[in-house]
C-alpha cells in the first residue's frame, strides 16, 4: 500500500524532471542555433518570402563569423565602430555602438547581437569575442596583448 | 587601446577569491554541522 | 559527557593534501606560468576554472554511480556518499559559473550569454539544487534515499550534454582544451590544481557522509518520543 503510493509520486517526479530537461535541451538541439553565419543570415533575409521584408519585423539575432582583416573602422566616439564579419563566402557590414573587449582584433571570431537593417548592414549593441581553445605564452620578447593599465571597465 | 573592455589581475583575484571563499564557507558550515551533531550525541 | 581524546579523522588527510596541492598549483599558475598571449594576465583564470569544471562534473558523475548502487543494494552508506557528492558538486558547479562569468566579461565582453555550454551548465546546477530541495522535503529516511537516487539519475543525464555541448552545437564557449592546444608551461598548474580540487572534494564528500552517519545513529538510539526532533539528514 505505502510502497505503491510512493511509487506514483516517484514516477511523477521522474516525469517532471525529465520533461524539464527534455524541453530545455531538446529545444536547444533542434531549434535554437546560437548564431547564424553571414551566409545563413543573407539566405534568410534575401529569400523572397515577403515575410521578412519589413525591417520592423526583423528579430534580434546573433551573427557569428570572423572579423575581416583591414575592415575595422573606428569613429569619433570610443564605442563608434564598424567592421565586416565574414564566413569566407558572404560578408556583412556591422555597425556597433558597443565597447568591444580587449581581444577584439582583425581576424578573430566574433558573435554580434542585433538586427539586419533594411540597408543590408547589421546594427549591433553587443559584441562578443570568441576565444579559441589555444592557450599560448607570448612569443620571445613580445609583450602580452594587455598590460594592466587604467581600464575602461 | 582606448575603447576596449580591459581586464587584468583584478579579475584573476576575483575569480580565485570568490571561488575559495565559497568553498571555504561550505567546509566551515559542514564542520559546524558535524560538531553540532556530535555535541548533541554526547549530551544525550 | 567528557569528550574522549579524538584521533584526527582519516578524511582530513585528503584536506591537508588538497590544500598543499592547491597552494603549489596556484603558485605555479599565478606566478611561474607566463601570461596568455592574447588574454594577458586574466588568462590565468584557466588554472582554477578548468580544474573546477573537471572535478565538479566528476563529483556529480560519482553521485550518479552512488545513486545506482543505492537503488540496487539499498545500503545507507551509498545514500551518505551520494549526498556528499551532490552537495560538493553543487558547490563546485556554482563556483564554475561564477569564475566563468568573471572570465567572460573582460575576454568575451559579457558576463553571461545563453550559449549552449552556459545554458546546459546552468541547467545542471539547477537540477542538482532541485535534488537537494527534494531531499529536504522527505522525512522518511528510506523514501528520501530512494527519491534522491532516482532524481539524481535523471539529473546526471545533463552531464554528457554539458560536456559535449561545445562539440554538438555552435557556442561562444571554446572547444575542449587539450595538451596540444595548451602551451607546455601551462600544463602543470592545471594538473596540480585538478588533483588539489579532487582531494578537497573527496575530503568534503567524506565529511558530509560522516554527518549523515552521525544523524542516522542519533535516530537509531533516540527514544521514539524525541525521534521527530532528529528529522532531517
Tab-separated table of C-alpha atoms in Angstrom:
chain	number	residue	atom	x	y	z
A	1	UNK	CA	0.000	0.000	0.000
A	2	UNK	CA	2.516	2.529	1.203
A	3	UNK	CA	5.012	1.348	-1.373
A	4	UNK	CA	2.667	1.775	-4.325
A	5	UNK	CA	1.681	5.257	-3.126
A	6	UNK	CA	5.225	6.460	-3.041
A	7	UNK	CA	5.849	4.780	-6.370
A	8	UNK	CA	3.312	7.059	-8.027
A	9	UNK	CA	4.935	10.132	-6.536
A	10	UNK	CA	8.283	8.819	-7.654
A	11	UNK	CA	7.049	8.414	-11.210
A	12	UNK	CA	5.603	11.930	-11.105
A	13	UNK	CA	8.938	13.370	-10.007
A	14	UNK	CA	10.797	11.498	-12.731
A	15	UNK	CA	8.341	12.680	-15.376
A	16	UNK	CA	8.515	16.272	-14.182
A	17	UNK	CA	12.289	16.441	-14.117
A	18	UNK	CA	12.528	14.555	-17.390
A	19	UNK	CA	10.088	16.945	-19.040
A	20	UNK	CA	12.068	19.957	-17.897
A	21	UNK	CA	15.308	18.525	-19.238
A	22	UNK	CA	13.643	17.472	-22.481
A	23	UNK	CA	12.165	20.914	-23.022
A	24	UNK	CA	15.352	22.717	-22.162
A	25	UNK	CA	17.791	20.508	-24.018
A	26	UNK	CA	15.570	19.143	-26.770
A	27	UNK	CA	14.560	22.654	-27.756
A	28	UNK	CA	18.158	23.721	-27.676
A	29	UNK	CA	19.206	20.929	-30.011
A	30	UNK	CA	16.535	21.285	-32.661
A	31	UNK	CA	15.507	24.888	-32.820
A	32	UNK	CA	17.976	27.090	-31.125
A	33	UNK	CA	21.021	27.930	-33.153
A	34	UNK	CA	23.215	30.176	-31.064
A	35	UNK	CA	24.373	32.275	-34.002
A	36	UNK	CA	23.950	32.484	-37.760
A	37	UNK	CA	26.758	32.716	-40.261
A	38	UNK	CA	26.746	35.625	-42.717
A	39	UNK	CA	25.620	33.189	-45.468
A	40	UNK	CA	22.690	31.950	-43.378
A	41	UNK	CA	21.671	35.466	-42.439
A	42	UNK	CA	21.734	36.598	-46.077
A	43	UNK	CA	19.905	33.499	-47.254
A	44	UNK	CA	17.200	34.020	-44.659
A	45	UNK	CA	16.557	37.689	-45.384
A	46	UNK	CA	17.133	37.612	-49.133
A	47	UNK	CA	14.601	34.851	-49.609
A	48	UNK	CA	11.617	36.416	-51.400
A	49	UNK	CA	9.036	35.136	-48.944
A	50	UNK	CA	7.747	38.621	-48.252
A	51	UNK	CA	7.606	37.809	-44.582
A	52	UNK	CA	10.944	39.255	-43.731
A	53	UNK	CA	10.780	42.356	-45.861
A	54	UNK	CA	9.536	44.756	-43.229
A	55	UNK	CA	12.585	45.822	-41.228
A	56	UNK	CA	10.426	46.463	-38.185
A	57	UNK	CA	9.540	42.783	-38.135
A	58	UNK	CA	13.111	41.688	-38.078
A	59	UNK	CA	14.003	39.948	-34.905
A	60	UNK	CA	17.164	40.401	-32.891
A	61	UNK	CA	19.540	37.656	-33.972
A	62	UNK	CA	23.155	36.732	-33.411
A	63	UNK	CA	25.621	36.833	-36.250
A	64	UNK	CA	28.872	34.921	-35.913
A	65	UNK	CA	31.974	34.907	-38.053
A	66	UNK	CA	35.437	36.291	-38.443
A	67	UNK	CA	36.369	39.969	-38.393
A	68	UNK	CA	37.658	40.601	-41.917
A	69	UNK	CA	41.245	41.877	-41.772
A	70	UNK	CA	41.520	45.548	-42.616
A	71	UNK	CA	37.818	46.195	-42.171
A	72	UNK	CA	37.790	47.749	-38.695
A	73	UNK	CA	36.842	51.437	-38.796
A	74	UNK	CA	36.646	53.420	-35.585
A	75	UNK	CA	34.501	56.524	-35.453
A	76	UNK	CA	34.801	59.575	-33.236
A	77	UNK	CA	33.437	58.075	-30.047
A	78	UNK	CA	35.006	55.245	-28.094
A	79	UNK	CA	32.110	52.976	-28.945
A	80	UNK	CA	31.502	54.009	-32.549
A	81	UNK	CA	32.748	51.104	-34.568
A	82	UNK	CA	32.189	49.300	-37.813
A	83	UNK	CA	33.739	46.181	-39.289
A	84	UNK	CA	32.960	43.350	-41.678
A	85	UNK	CA	32.011	39.875	-40.449
A	86	UNK	CA	32.760	37.105	-42.935
A	87	UNK	CA	32.460	33.335	-43.175
A	88	UNK	CA	34.608	33.163	-46.268
A	89	UNK	CA	31.609	33.175	-48.617
A	90	UNK	CA	29.404	36.064	-47.581
A	91	UNK	CA	30.146	39.302	-45.782
A	92	UNK	CA	28.023	41.504	-43.558
A	93	UNK	CA	28.951	45.039	-42.550
A	94	UNK	CA	28.380	45.541	-38.810
A	95	UNK	CA	27.841	48.927	-37.195
A	96	UNK	CA	28.229	48.718	-33.476
A	97	UNK	CA	27.743	51.023	-30.542
A	98	UNK	CA	29.131	48.517	-28.039
A	99	UNK	CA	32.503	48.767	-26.340
A	100	UNK	CA	34.414	45.701	-27.560
A	101	UNK	CA	36.529	43.582	-25.211
A	102	UNK	CA	40.308	43.791	-25.267
A	103	UNK	CA	40.784	40.774	-27.527
A	104	UNK	CA	38.765	42.303	-30.356
A	105	UNK	CA	41.057	42.494	-33.359
A	106	UNK	CA	41.280	41.677	-37.035
A	107	UNK	CA	40.849	38.025	-37.886
A	108	UNK	CA	39.274	36.990	-34.583
A	109	UNK	CA	35.918	35.211	-34.231
A	110	UNK	CA	33.050	37.373	-33.017
A	111	UNK	CA	29.375	36.961	-32.244
A	112	UNK	CA	27.325	40.160	-32.523
A	113	UNK	CA	23.741	40.604	-31.367
A	114	UNK	CA	21.460	42.917	-33.294
A	115	UNK	CA	19.280	43.258	-36.372
A	116	UNK	CA	19.938	43.231	-40.077
A	117	UNK	CA	18.757	46.682	-41.156
A	118	UNK	CA	16.958	47.283	-44.431
A	119	UNK	CA	20.112	48.757	-45.951
A	120	UNK	CA	21.722	45.316	-45.660
A	121	UNK	CA	24.030	46.276	-42.806
A	122	UNK	CA	23.889	44.780	-39.337
A	123	UNK	CA	23.258	47.093	-36.364
A	124	UNK	CA	24.520	45.773	-33.056
A	125	UNK	CA	24.767	46.890	-29.466
A	126	UNK	CA	26.511	43.800	-28.184
A	127	UNK	CA	29.839	42.405	-29.394
A	128	UNK	CA	31.198	39.147	-28.036
A	129	UNK	CA	34.656	37.853	-28.865
A	130	UNK	CA	35.063	34.114	-29.398
A	131	UNK	CA	38.339	32.870	-27.983
A	132	UNK	CA	39.553	29.565	-29.392
A	133	UNK	CA	40.878	26.725	-27.252
A	134	UNK	CA	44.521	27.624	-27.777
A	135	UNK	CA	46.434	28.988	-24.822
A	136	UNK	CA	49.924	30.165	-25.654
A	137	UNK	CA	52.667	32.061	-23.921
A	138	UNK	CA	53.754	35.338	-25.512
A	139	UNK	CA	56.500	34.614	-28.031
A	140	UNK	CA	60.046	35.743	-27.315
A	141	UNK	CA	60.261	39.360	-26.223
A	142	UNK	CA	56.660	40.035	-27.102
A	143	UNK	CA	54.601	41.824	-24.517
A	144	UNK	CA	51.231	40.316	-23.695
A	145	UNK	CA	48.416	41.955	-25.585
A	146	UNK	CA	47.204	43.534	-22.425
A	147	UNK	CA	49.365	45.167	-19.780
A	148	UNK	CA	47.346	46.111	-16.681
A	149	UNK	CA	46.575	49.780	-17.067
A	150	UNK	CA	43.672	52.033	-16.247
A	151	UNK	CA	40.922	50.065	-17.889
A	152	UNK	CA	37.641	51.488	-19.042
A	153	UNK	CA	35.690	48.791	-17.217
B	1	UNK	CA	43.914	50.672	-26.599
B	2	UNK	CA	41.107	53.066	-25.821
B	3	UNK	CA	37.526	51.979	-26.186
B	4	UNK	CA	38.089	48.415	-25.072
B	5	UNK	CA	36.792	46.458	-22.127
B	6	UNK	CA	40.009	45.562	-20.358
B	7	UNK	CA	40.891	43.202	-17.577
B	8	UNK	CA	43.941	42.088	-15.686
B	9	UNK	CA	44.906	40.881	-12.244
B	10	UNK	CA	41.791	42.225	-10.548
B	11	UNK	CA	39.665	39.729	-12.447
B	12	UNK	CA	42.048	36.893	-11.624
B	13	UNK	CA	41.907	37.865	-7.948
B	14	UNK	CA	38.104	37.995	-8.048
B	15	UNK	CA	37.803	34.551	-9.652
B	16	UNK	CA	40.217	32.949	-7.196
B	17	UNK	CA	38.925	34.860	-4.174
B	18	UNK	CA	35.229	34.222	-4.696
B	19	UNK	CA	35.824	30.544	-5.525
B	20	UNK	CA	37.918	29.867	-2.459
B	21	UNK	CA	35.520	31.844	-0.260
B	22	UNK	CA	32.541	29.800	-1.443
B	23	UNK	CA	34.436	26.552	-0.962
B	24	UNK	CA	35.786	27.511	2.466
B	25	UNK	CA	32.356	28.659	3.619
B	26	UNK	CA	30.897	25.270	2.715
B	27	UNK	CA	33.757	23.495	4.530
B	28	UNK	CA	33.260	25.573	7.686
B	29	UNK	CA	29.479	25.133	7.701
B	30	UNK	CA	29.942	21.396	7.257
B	31	UNK	CA	32.371	21.332	10.166
B	32	UNK	CA	29.882	23.196	12.351
B	33	UNK	CA	27.071	20.819	11.404
B	34	UNK	CA	29.243	17.821	12.309
B	35	UNK	CA	30.274	19.371	15.625
B	36	UNK	CA	26.705	20.262	16.444
B	37	UNK	CA	25.607	16.691	15.821
B	38	UNK	CA	28.464	15.312	17.915
B	39	UNK	CA	27.647	17.619	20.836
B	40	UNK	CA	24.043	16.552	20.735
B	41	UNK	CA	25.049	12.922	20.790
B	42	UNK	CA	27.411	13.458	23.707
B	43	UNK	CA	24.806	15.315	25.714
B	44	UNK	CA	22.275	12.555	25.482
C	1	UNK	CA	29.853	13.550	28.772
C	2	UNK	CA	33.512	14.450	28.684
C	3	UNK	CA	34.859	14.367	25.194
C	4	UNK	CA	37.190	11.419	24.675
C	5	UNK	CA	40.549	12.007	23.046
C	6	UNK	CA	39.687	12.002	19.362
C	7	UNK	CA	42.130	10.924	16.736
C	8	UNK	CA	42.302	13.014	13.599
C	9	UNK	CA	39.596	11.689	11.328
C	10	UNK	CA	41.188	9.903	8.347
C	11	UNK	CA	39.409	12.038	5.751
C	12	UNK	CA	41.296	15.093	6.985
C	13	UNK	CA	44.431	13.830	5.240
C	14	UNK	CA	42.661	14.472	1.953
C	15	UNK	CA	42.057	18.031	3.133
C	16	UNK	CA	45.699	18.521	4.066
C	17	UNK	CA	46.925	17.096	0.754
C	18	UNK	CA	44.395	19.175	-1.166
C	19	UNK	CA	45.399	22.438	0.480
C	20	UNK	CA	49.103	21.808	-0.120
C	21	UNK	CA	48.496	20.902	-3.758
C	22	UNK	CA	46.246	23.928	-4.223
C	23	UNK	CA	48.946	26.206	-2.821
C	24	UNK	CA	51.566	24.716	-5.155
C	25	UNK	CA	49.295	24.721	-8.214
C	26	UNK	CA	48.135	28.268	-7.584
C	27	UNK	CA	51.701	29.463	-7.115
C	28	UNK	CA	52.704	27.871	-10.414
C	29	UNK	CA	49.651	29.289	-12.168
C	30	UNK	CA	49.737	32.784	-10.717
C	31	UNK	CA	53.498	33.365	-10.523
C	32	UNK	CA	55.560	30.918	-12.568
C	33	UNK	CA	53.403	30.437	-15.652
C	34	UNK	CA	53.562	33.063	-18.402
C	35	UNK	CA	50.581	35.313	-19.142
C	36	UNK	CA	48.457	34.206	-22.074
C	37	UNK	CA	49.467	35.632	-25.379
C	38	UNK	CA	46.206	37.429	-26.191
C	39	UNK	CA	44.358	37.468	-22.887
C	40	UNK	CA	47.290	38.595	-20.763
C	41	UNK	CA	47.108	38.048	-17.010
C	42	UNK	CA	43.366	37.400	-16.999
C	43	UNK	CA	44.056	34.143	-18.856
C	44	UNK	CA	45.296	32.709	-15.544
C	45	UNK	CA	41.688	32.077	-14.549
C	46	UNK	CA	42.196	28.964	-16.705
C	47	UNK	CA	44.088	27.328	-13.833
C	48	UNK	CA	41.134	27.400	-11.471
C	49	UNK	CA	38.268	27.259	-13.978
C	50	UNK	CA	39.216	24.105	-15.868
C	51	UNK	CA	40.050	22.030	-12.741
C	52	UNK	CA	36.781	23.204	-11.158
C	53	UNK	CA	34.890	22.018	-14.243
C	54	UNK	CA	36.615	18.623	-14.271
C	55	UNK	CA	36.147	17.886	-10.584
C	56	UNK	CA	32.629	19.341	-10.441
C	57	UNK	CA	31.443	17.090	-13.269
C	58	UNK	CA	33.323	14.166	-11.716
C	59	UNK	CA	31.612	14.658	-8.340
C	60	UNK	CA	28.181	14.773	-9.968
C	61	UNK	CA	29.006	11.712	-12.082
C	62	UNK	CA	30.037	9.895	-8.891
C	63	UNK	CA	26.678	10.916	-7.429
C	64	UNK	CA	25.054	9.034	-10.295
C	65	UNK	CA	27.151	5.939	-9.543
C	66	UNK	CA	26.196	6.007	-5.847
C	67	UNK	CA	22.560	6.543	-6.805
C	68	UNK	CA	22.681	3.386	-8.935
C	69	UNK	CA	24.415	1.451	-6.173
C	70	UNK	CA	21.818	2.586	-3.653
C	71	UNK	CA	18.886	1.525	-5.797
C	72	UNK	CA	20.435	-1.919	-6.295
C	73	UNK	CA	21.751	-2.606	-2.808
C	74	UNK	CA	19.739	-0.236	-0.551
C	75	UNK	CA	22.733	0.325	1.719
C	76	UNK	CA	22.503	3.623	3.657
C	77	UNK	CA	26.227	4.131	3.112
C	78	UNK	CA	25.603	4.764	-0.596
C	79	UNK	CA	22.998	7.378	0.267
C	80	UNK	CA	25.509	9.091	2.568
C	81	UNK	CA	28.106	9.290	-0.193
C	82	UNK	CA	25.512	10.293	-2.776
C	83	UNK	CA	24.500	13.264	-0.636
C	84	UNK	CA	28.128	14.298	-0.230
C	85	UNK	CA	28.748	14.113	-3.975
C	86	UNK	CA	25.666	16.174	-4.806
C	87	UNK	CA	26.402	18.893	-2.231
C	88	UNK	CA	30.064	19.200	-3.205
C	89	UNK	CA	29.161	19.017	-6.899
C	90	UNK	CA	26.658	21.852	-6.480
C	91	UNK	CA	29.268	23.983	-4.710
C	92	UNK	CA	31.824	23.321	-7.456
C	93	UNK	CA	29.325	23.985	-10.251
C	94	UNK	CA	28.293	27.263	-8.617
C	95	UNK	CA	31.974	28.228	-8.373
C	96	UNK	CA	32.387	27.249	-12.011
C	97	UNK	CA	29.623	29.572	-13.204
C	98	UNK	CA	30.938	32.467	-11.090
C	99	UNK	CA	34.501	32.020	-12.390
C	100	UNK	CA	33.219	31.722	-15.924
C	101	UNK	CA	31.275	34.973	-15.642
C	102	UNK	CA	34.269	36.797	-14.238
C	103	UNK	CA	36.459	35.460	-17.025
C	104	UNK	CA	33.886	36.129	-19.728
C	105	UNK	CA	33.470	39.828	-19.042
C	106	UNK	CA	36.982	41.035	-19.976
C	107	UNK	CA	37.601	38.396	-22.647
C	108	UNK	CA	34.269	37.781	-24.388
C	109	UNK	CA	32.831	41.172	-23.410
C	110	UNK	CA	29.800	39.929	-21.464
C	111	UNK	CA	29.182	38.349	-18.070
C	112	UNK	CA	26.642	35.908	-19.453
C	113	UNK	CA	25.110	34.773	-22.718
C	114	UNK	CA	22.701	31.915	-23.381
C	115	UNK	CA	25.051	29.836	-25.448
C	116	UNK	CA	24.585	26.047	-25.262
C	117	UNK	CA	27.526	25.403	-22.929
C	118	UNK	CA	26.472	28.053	-20.439
C	119	UNK	CA	22.802	27.137	-20.674
C	120	UNK	CA	23.336	23.414	-20.113
C	121	UNK	CA	25.719	24.135	-17.229
C	122	UNK	CA	23.104	26.372	-15.597
C	123	UNK	CA	20.501	23.605	-16.050
C	124	UNK	CA	22.925	21.182	-14.388
C	125	UNK	CA	23.288	23.423	-11.346
C	126	UNK	CA	19.531	23.965	-11.043
C	127	UNK	CA	18.792	20.238	-11.471
C	128	UNK	CA	21.066	19.256	-8.607
C	129	UNK	CA	19.806	22.087	-6.404
C	130	UNK	CA	16.422	20.512	-7.151
C	131	UNK	CA	17.718	17.153	-5.940
C	132	UNK	CA	18.813	18.725	-2.656
C	133	UNK	CA	15.461	20.523	-2.327
C	134	UNK	CA	13.565	17.293	-2.922
C	135	UNK	CA	15.671	15.659	-0.250
C	136	UNK	CA	14.848	18.339	2.265
C	137	UNK	CA	11.119	17.719	1.868
C	138	UNK	CA	11.067	13.975	2.586
C	139	UNK	CA	11.126	12.842	6.204
C	140	UNK	CA	11.261	9.078	5.967
C	141	UNK	CA	14.961	8.175	5.517
C	142	UNK	CA	14.404	5.222	3.179
C	143	UNK	CA	11.946	7.014	0.977
C	144	UNK	CA	14.210	10.082	0.957
C	145	UNK	CA	17.181	7.989	-0.116
C	146	UNK	CA	15.159	6.292	-2.865
C	147	UNK	CA	13.799	9.541	-4.279
C	148	UNK	CA	17.165	11.229	-4.104
C	149	UNK	CA	18.727	8.370	-6.033
C	150	UNK	CA	16.082	8.455	-8.763
C	151	UNK	CA	16.183	12.241	-9.108
C	152	UNK	CA	19.982	12.083	-9.258
C	153	UNK	CA	19.852	9.536	-12.070
C	154	UNK	CA	17.644	11.933	-14.033
C	155	UNK	CA	19.855	14.958	-13.324
C	156	UNK	CA	23.076	13.218	-14.364
C	157	UNK	CA	21.677	12.893	-17.902
C	158	UNK	CA	22.689	16.536	-18.367
C	159	UNK	CA	26.374	15.852	-17.589
C	160	UNK	CA	27.348	14.457	-21.032
C	161	UNK	CA	25.229	17.183	-22.627
C	162	UNK	CA	27.208	19.863	-20.788
C	163	UNK	CA	30.469	18.180	-21.689
C	164	UNK	CA	29.783	17.681	-25.390
C	165	UNK	CA	27.773	20.880	-25.918
C	166	UNK	CA	30.818	22.593	-27.401
C	167	UNK	CA	31.107	19.777	-29.969
C	168	UNK	CA	27.422	19.362	-30.783
C	169	UNK	CA	26.325	22.969	-31.162
C	170	UNK	CA	27.654	26.368	-32.067
C	171	UNK	CA	28.781	28.059	-28.907
C	172	UNK	CA	30.608	31.157	-27.808
C	173	UNK	CA	32.458	28.997	-25.310
C	174	UNK	CA	35.630	27.484	-26.736
C	175	UNK	CA	36.023	23.848	-27.674
C	176	UNK	CA	37.741	21.379	-25.297
C	177	UNK	CA	41.268	22.314	-24.435
C	178	UNK	CA	43.777	19.516	-24.838
C	179	UNK	CA	47.510	19.188	-24.233
C	180	UNK	CA	48.025	20.087	-27.894
C	181	UNK	CA	46.139	23.364	-27.600
C	182	UNK	CA	47.626	24.468	-24.279
C	183	UNK	CA	51.261	25.540	-24.022
C	184	UNK	CA	53.530	23.181	-22.070
C	185	UNK	CA	54.274	25.717	-19.324
C	186	UNK	CA	50.558	25.807	-18.516
C	187	UNK	CA	50.115	22.025	-18.063
C	188	UNK	CA	51.465	21.602	-14.545
C	189	UNK	CA	49.362	24.281	-12.817
C	190	UNK	CA	46.290	22.725	-14.462
C	191	UNK	CA	47.180	19.177	-13.420
C	192	UNK	CA	48.190	20.048	-9.870
C	193	UNK	CA	45.110	22.156	-9.244
C	194	UNK	CA	42.953	19.357	-10.650
C	195	UNK	CA	44.436	16.908	-8.119
C	196	UNK	CA	44.107	19.585	-5.423
C	197	UNK	CA	40.389	20.021	-6.059
C	198	UNK	CA	39.962	16.251	-6.339
C	199	UNK	CA	41.490	15.771	-2.893
C	200	UNK	CA	39.468	18.653	-1.425
C	201	UNK	CA	36.272	17.279	-2.974
C	202	UNK	CA	36.907	13.787	-1.550
C	203	UNK	CA	37.605	15.375	1.829
C	204	UNK	CA	34.299	17.221	1.945
C	205	UNK	CA	32.301	14.329	0.450
C	206	UNK	CA	33.595	12.056	3.226
C	207	UNK	CA	32.855	14.767	5.811
C	208	UNK	CA	29.306	15.057	4.537
C	209	UNK	CA	28.908	11.268	4.618
C	210	UNK	CA	30.129	11.306	8.227
C	211	UNK	CA	27.432	13.828	9.107
C	212	UNK	CA	24.743	11.578	7.616
C	213	UNK	CA	26.078	8.614	9.560
C	214	UNK	CA	26.031	10.606	12.813
C	215	UNK	CA	22.443	11.624	12.240
C	216	UNK	CA	21.406	8.088	11.404
C	217	UNK	CA	22.913	6.691	14.575
C	218	UNK	CA	21.278	9.509	16.525
C	219	UNK	CA	17.918	8.480	15.067
C	220	UNK	CA	18.585	4.836	15.891
C	221	UNK	CA	19.415	5.472	19.547
C	222	UNK	CA	16.955	8.254	20.263
C	223	UNK	CA	13.817	7.322	22.210
C	224	UNK	CA	10.728	7.268	19.960
C	225	UNK	CA	9.179	10.349	21.558
C	226	UNK	CA	12.058	12.603	20.553
C	227	UNK	CA	12.876	10.942	17.272
C	228	UNK	CA	10.905	13.504	15.299
C	229	UNK	CA	13.262	16.172	16.611
C	230	UNK	CA	16.117	14.470	14.804
C	231	UNK	CA	14.392	14.561	11.471
C	232	UNK	CA	16.432	15.617	8.512
C	233	UNK	CA	19.695	14.246	7.338
